[in-house]
Amino acid sequence: MMRGDAAEEALLERAAALVTQYRIDSDDQLGPLFQSAEHADPEVMRRLRQMFEAGGWVLLESAIADLPADLRWLFESGAVTLEQLTAIYRARGATSVADLAAAVADVALGGIDGVGPDVETAVAAALPMLRVSIPRIPLGRATFIIEPFLAALRASAGINWAYPIGSLRRGQDTVGDIEIVASCADAAPILGQLLSIGDEGRCLHRSERRTYILSDRVQVGIRLPAPENAGAELLYLSGSPAHFGLLQTFAAERGWQLKPGGLFGPDGQLRPSPTEDNIYDTLGLPLIPPELRNGEDEVDKAAGGTLPTLFCRRDIRGDLHMHTTWSDGRDSIDAMVEASRALGYQYVAITDHSPHSAATRNLTIDGVKRQAEEIAAARERYPEIAVLHGCEVDILPDGRLDFPDRVLERFDIVLASLHERVGHSPDQLMKRYASAMRHPLVTLITHPSNRMVPHKPGYELDYDRLFQIAVETRTVVEIDGSPSHLDLDGELARRAIAAGAMVAIDSDSHRAEWLDRQMALGLVMARRGWVEARHVINARPLDEVRALIAAKRASR
Ligand code: DGT
């Protein structure tokens, strides 16, 4: 930032106006002063000047740092001055990349006073770079942060519907920002309620139908459009831009115009769209699930009536992977079973780690018998849900399993895992997997790529070969919903089912309170992979699960 005398002073005044725009609820020292500054009260301006002389830059810069993040980065990119940023906000209400992109697409920025075509070009060039140096938020963390906001909105009588937008709604592994769109007629009371959810008093921005609140040090944006056109806003903001582009082309070929602001008929009139369904429906398409909106072949498939019926929450009958205090879980068998029963599951498998796993605590051979007794007691206490005694056994470096067969035989279900690469090449890792899958007592391979989101990519294996062996050996491959795994991811899950492999969608939860959330993340990965109920072992009744286990065991 430049710091010449007159220039500094002018900038301070302009920044004051800008901060006033965004910090309506500000309760810090600076906010009230700047709010008054809008009325050019000479006394206030004198105090501002004093503050400036006394080093008020620090405070001012911290106020700028509190702008909605995309605007701050746009300013810091040098594409706009504070004055231009203020003008863009005033004219367009823009608070994010998506708003700026819509304005640029409309060729509307250049028409704003003080914002010429050169600025418009500069903004367009800056947009793709704005978030490049910002760490992305892992999907699991974003889901955790957004949960209370979504729950509060959905429980609110004035809200018709509320959804996350962007990559969070589409279930990408990581997201650039966290925002919600919720349709409502009267936004004012709802905006007030939301403030109590984030970090205390940390409202970064509030306008008539929009707020940005800090939660767990992350900005959560909430937009509350009026019902008439809220569906169009949700559709545009859900993206992906490539999917929206496909829809625009599809609409144009039929004489309609789809814009970020809504769907316009052949007569040029805006058609109301209270929900996304209205838009798809008007175009003669079924609603395309957000997880499929990647700008690939989904619009063609929807038009041809060949979209899959994606796996959904109500298809789940049980969870085949979870941990208890017998290894590194936090909760007891009873707590996990009780919580699973409350989720409406018909069966669960308790699957603690084997002796040489790198987990902080493991199941020992001696422990297996005592654990079996505890599971027997749980079965009596919870007759409404079947409890399978399982284990997650490590695949050792030589391909053998970390429990002898005489122990493995005692389990109702055996899950096998690679947790350690031990310097092995992809071929050696594949040999270990193949050896485990050929073991008749192994039903399921957990988190096959063994990636750690967002820190470690998965193994570079020949996955088509892995899935082929899974089919040959009648071994199930897992879609693991633990936020650090999300494995198989959507792309690999799609290849797995294309190969004919059966998948399981599991929580891999280490706490009762996380069972549902982690299952939901697994579900998102499965849906990104075009997985349907027929591909999923734990969408089947327990008898069929037992039959599959028995059939493979019978091949010994
Ligand atoms: P992220 O959070 O960086 O992973 O990206 P998204 O996909 O969440 O995008 P975001 O947050 O910048 O904007 C939300 C949605 O707004 C996005 O999914 C689609 C729409 N949008 C954003 N930028 C553009 C753009 O440049 N062109 C078009 N057509 N749509 C955009």
PDB file of N, CA, C and O in Angstrom, residues 397-430:
ATOM      1  N   PRO A 397       4.111 -56.970   5.333  1.00  0.00           N
ATOM      2  CA  PRO A 397       4.959 -56.720   4.157  1.00  0.00           C
ATOM      3  C   PRO A 397       5.100 -57.928   3.228  1.00  0.00           C
ATOM      4  O   PRO A 397       5.255 -57.779   2.021  1.00  0.00           O
ATOM      5  N   ASP A 398       5.014 -59.146   3.767  1.00  0.00           N
ATOM      6  CA  ASP A 398       5.162 -60.318   2.885  1.00  0.00           C
ATOM      7  C   ASP A 398       3.806 -60.804   2.346  1.00  0.00           C
ATOM      8  O   ASP A 398       3.724 -61.862   1.729  1.00  0.00           O
ATOM      9  N   GLY A 399       2.740 -60.047   2.607  1.00  0.00           N
ATOM     10  CA  GLY A 399       1.427 -60.426   2.049  1.00  0.00           C
ATOM     11  C   GLY A 399       0.594 -61.284   2.983  1.00  0.00           C
ATOM     12  O   GLY A 399      -0.587 -61.521   2.725  1.00  0.00           O
ATOM     13  N   ARG A 400       1.234 -61.771   4.081  1.00  0.00           N
ATOM     14  CA  ARG A 400       0.441 -62.538   5.047  1.00  0.00           C
ATOM     15  C   ARG A 400      -0.406 -61.589   5.880  1.00  0.00           C
ATOM     16  O   ARG A 400      -0.192 -60.381   5.874  1.00  0.00           O
ATOM     17  N   LEU A 401      -1.343 -62.172   6.631  1.00  0.00           N
ATOM     18  CA  LEU A 401      -2.223 -61.333   7.439  1.00  0.00           C
ATOM     19  C   LEU A 401      -1.740 -61.326   8.890  1.00  0.00           C
ATOM     20  O   LEU A 401      -1.092 -62.288   9.340  1.00  0.00           O
ATOM     21  N   ASP A 402      -2.126 -60.286   9.597  1.00  0.00           N
ATOM     22  CA  ASP A 402      -1.582 -60.026  10.931  1.00  0.00           C
ATOM     23  C   ASP A 402      -2.298 -60.794  12.053  1.00  0.00           C
ATOM     24  O   ASP A 402      -2.143 -60.467  13.222  1.00  0.00           O
ATOM     25  N   PHE A 403      -3.144 -61.743  11.719  1.00  0.00           N
ATOM     26  CA  PHE A 403      -3.694 -62.711  12.680  1.00  0.00           C
ATOM     27  C   PHE A 403      -3.572 -64.081  12.009  1.00  0.00           C
ATOM     28  O   PHE A 403      -3.808 -64.187  10.800  1.00  0.00           O
ATOM     29  N   PRO A 404      -3.242 -65.126  12.760  1.00  0.00           N
ATOM     30  CA  PRO A 404      -3.230 -66.458  12.147  1.00  0.00           C
ATOM     31  C   PRO A 404      -4.644 -66.873  11.741  1.00  0.00           C
ATOM     32  O   PRO A 404      -5.632 -66.368  12.298  1.00  0.00           O
ATOM     33  N   ASP A 405      -4.735 -67.798  10.795  1.00  0.00           N
ATOM     34  CA  ASP A 405      -6.063 -68.217  10.294  1.00  0.00           C
ATOM     35  C   ASP A 405      -6.974 -68.707  11.417  1.00  0.00           C
ATOM     36  O   ASP A 405      -8.180 -68.452  11.403  1.00  0.00           O
ATOM     37  N   ARG A 406      -6.388 -69.405  12.406  1.00  0.00           N
ATOM     38  CA  ARG A 406      -7.238 -69.954  13.473  1.00  0.00           C
ATOM     39  C   ARG A 406      -7.930 -68.833  14.249  1.00  0.00           C
ATOM     40  O   ARG A 406      -8.989 -69.025  14.817  1.00  0.00           O
ATOM     41  N   VAL A 407      -7.314 -67.635  14.266  1.00  0.00           N
ATOM     42  CA  VAL A 407      -7.960 -66.478  14.906  1.00  0.00           C
ATOM     43  C   VAL A 407      -8.937 -65.829  13.928  1.00  0.00           C
ATOM     44  O   VAL A 407     -10.080 -65.516  14.283  1.00  0.00           O
ATOM     45  N   LEU A 408      -8.497 -65.673  12.689  1.00  0.00           N
ATOM     46  CA  LEU A 408      -9.374 -65.019  11.694  1.00  0.00           C
ATOM     47  C   LEU A 408     -10.699 -65.768  11.544  1.00  0.00           C
ATOM     48  O   LEU A 408     -11.751 -65.158  11.357  1.00  0.00           O
ATOM     49  N   GLU A 409     -10.622 -67.091  11.649  1.00  0.00           N
ATOM     50  CA  GLU A 409     -11.844 -67.915  11.488  1.00  0.00           C
ATOM     51  C   GLU A 409     -12.928 -67.564  12.499  1.00  0.00           C
ATOM     52  O   GLU A 409     -14.097 -67.784  12.273  1.00  0.00           O
ATOM     53  N   ARG A 410     -12.480 -67.027  13.650  1.00  0.00           N
ATOM     54  CA  ARG A 410     -13.463 -66.735  14.705  1.00  0.00           C
ATOM     55  C   ARG A 410     -14.281 -65.480  14.415  1.00  0.00           C
ATOM     56  O   ARG A 410     -15.307 -65.245  15.042  1.00  0.00           O
ATOM     57  N   PHE A 411     -13.786 -64.656  13.490  1.00  0.00           N
ATOM     58  CA  PHE A 411     -14.519 -63.422  13.193  1.00  0.00           C
ATOM     59  C   PHE A 411     -15.642 -63.698  12.200  1.00  0.00           C
ATOM     60  O   PHE A 411     -15.531 -64.563  11.329  1.00  0.00           O
ATOM     61  N   ASP A 412     -16.718 -62.897  12.323  1.00  0.00           N
ATOM     62  CA  ASP A 412     -17.809 -62.997  11.345  1.00  0.00           C
ATOM     63  C   ASP A 412     -17.412 -62.375  10.020  1.00  0.00           C
ATOM     64  O   ASP A 412     -17.919 -62.744   8.974  1.00  0.00           O
ATOM     65  N   ILE A 413     -16.549 -61.364  10.088  1.00  0.00           N
ATOM     66  CA  ILE A 413     -16.119 -60.689   8.857  1.00  0.00           C
ATOM     67  C   ILE A 413     -14.694 -60.177   9.048  1.00  0.00           C
ATOM     68  O   ILE A 413     -14.346 -59.697  10.140  1.00  0.00           O
ATOM     69  N   VAL A 414     -13.890 -60.317   8.001  1.00  0.00           N
ATOM     70  CA  VAL A 414     -12.502 -59.859   8.067  1.00  0.00           C
ATOM     71  C   VAL A 414     -12.267 -58.804   6.981  1.00  0.00           C
ATOM     72  O   VAL A 414     -12.509 -59.042   5.801  1.00  0.00           O
ATOM     73  N   LEU A 415     -11.801 -57.644   7.432  1.00  0.00           N
ATOM     74  CA  LEU A 415     -11.425 -56.561   6.532  1.00  0.00           C
ATOM     75  C   LEU A 415      -9.906 -56.535   6.493  1.00  0.00           C
ATOM     76  O   LEU A 415      -9.270 -56.643   7.554  1.00  0.00           O
ATOM     77  N   ALA A 416      -9.308 -56.387   5.305  1.00  0.00           N
ATOM     78  CA  ALA A 416      -7.841 -56.356   5.239  1.00  0.00           C
ATOM     79  C   ALA A 416      -7.365 -55.003   4.717  1.00  0.00           C
ATOM     80  O   ALA A 416      -7.966 -54.430   3.813  1.00  0.00           O
ATOM     81  N   SER A 417      -6.240 -54.543   5.325  1.00  0.00           N
ATOM     82  CA  SER A 417      -5.767 -53.180   5.029  1.00  0.00           C
ATOM     83  C   SER A 417      -4.277 -53.118   4.851  1.00  0.00           C
ATOM     84  O   SER A 417      -3.525 -53.788   5.568  1.00  0.00           O
ATOM     85  N   LEU A 418      -3.874 -52.207   3.967  1.00  0.00           N
ATOM     86  CA  LEU A 418      -2.481 -51.782   3.934  1.00  0.00           C
ATOM     87  C   LEU A 418      -2.436 -50.455   4.656  1.00  0.00           C
ATOM     88  O   LEU A 418      -3.155 -49.528   4.288  1.00  0.00           O
ATOM     89  N   HIS A 419      -1.614 -50.379   5.706  1.00  0.00           N
ATOM     90  CA  HIS A 419      -1.449 -49.075   6.356  1.00  0.00           C
ATOM     91  C   HIS A 419      -0.049 -48.530   6.111  1.00  0.00           C
ATOM     92  O   HIS A 419       0.174 -47.339   6.171  1.00  0.00           O
ATOM     93  N   GLU A 420       0.888 -49.421   5.842  1.00  0.00           N
ATOM     94  CA  GLU A 420       2.281 -48.994   5.688  1.00  0.00           C
ATOM     95  C   GLU A 420       2.812 -49.436   4.340  1.00  0.00           C
ATOM     96  O   GLU A 420       2.695 -50.591   3.958  1.00  0.00           O
ATOM     97  N   ARG A 421       3.447 -48.504   3.650  1.00  0.00           N
ATOM     98  CA  ARG A 421       4.030 -48.837   2.348  1.00  0.00           C
ATOM     99  C   ARG A 421       5.351 -49.617   2.529  1.00  0.00           C
ATOM    100  O   ARG A 421       5.750 -50.391   1.669  1.00  0.00           O
ATOM    101  N   VAL A 422       6.069 -49.389   3.659  1.00  0.00           N
ATOM    102  CA  VAL A 422       7.418 -49.917   3.960  1.00  0.00           C
ATOM    103  C   VAL A 422       8.343 -49.880   2.739  1.00  0.00           C
ATOM    104  O   VAL A 422       9.052 -50.852   2.449  1.00  0.00           O
ATOM    105  N   GLY A 423       8.310 -48.786   2.018  1.00  0.00           N
ATOM    106  CA  GLY A 423       9.226 -48.602   0.890  1.00  0.00           C
ATOM    107  C   GLY A 423       8.887 -49.431  -0.336  1.00  0.00           C
ATOM    108  O   GLY A 423       9.679 -49.510  -1.278  1.00  0.00           O
ATOM    109  N   HIS A 424       7.749 -50.076  -0.327  1.00  0.00           N
ATOM    110  CA  HIS A 424       7.416 -50.954  -1.440  1.00  0.00           C
ATOM    111  C   HIS A 424       7.031 -50.192  -2.695  1.00  0.00           C
ATOM    112  O   HIS A 424       6.420 -49.125  -2.644  1.00  0.00           O
ATOM    113  N   SER A 425       7.352 -50.797  -3.846  1.00  0.00           N
ATOM    114  CA  SER A 425       6.960 -50.243  -5.145  1.00  0.00           C
ATOM    115  C   SER A 425       5.481 -50.564  -5.372  1.00  0.00           C
ATOM    116  O   SER A 425       4.909 -51.440  -4.699  1.00  0.00           O
ATOM    117  N   PRO A 426       4.852 -49.890  -6.335  1.00  0.00           N
ATOM    118  CA  PRO A 426       3.456 -50.217  -6.637  1.00  0.00           C
ATOM    119  C   PRO A 426       3.252 -51.708  -6.942  1.00  0.00           C
ATOM    120  O   PRO A 426       2.258 -52.301  -6.514  1.00  0.00           O
ATOM    121  N   ASP A 427       4.215 -52.329  -7.613  1.00  0.00           N
ATOM    122  CA  ASP A 427       4.062 -53.764  -7.925  1.00  0.00           C
ATOM    123  C   ASP A 427       4.059 -54.610  -6.656  1.00  0.00           C
ATOM    124  O   ASP A 427       3.260 -55.550  -6.513  1.00  0.00           O
ATOM    125  N   GLN A 428       4.969 -54.246  -5.755  1.00  0.00           N
ATOM    126  CA  GLN A 428       5.014 -55.016  -4.490  1.00  0.00           C
ATOM    127  C   GLN A 428       3.731 -54.803  -3.673  1.00  0.00           C
ATOM    128  O   GLN A 428       3.196 -55.744  -3.071  1.00  0.00           O
ATOM    129  N   LEU A 429       3.235 -53.550  -3.688  1.00  0.00           N
ATOM    130  CA  LEU A 429       1.987 -53.288  -2.952  1.00  0.00           C
ATOM    131  C   LEU A 429       0.852 -54.090  -3.562  1.00  0.00           C
ATOM    132  O   LEU A 429       0.008 -54.657  -2.841  1.00  0.00           O
ATOM    133  N   MET A 430       0.854 -54.162  -4.890  1.00  0.00           N
ATOM    134  CA  MET A 430      -0.217 -54.909  -5.568  1.00  0.00           C
ATOM    135  C   MET A 430      -0.140 -56.390  -5.205  1.00  0.00           C
ATOM    136  O   MET A 430      -1.154 -57.049  -4.994  1.00  0.00           O
TER     137      MET A 430
END
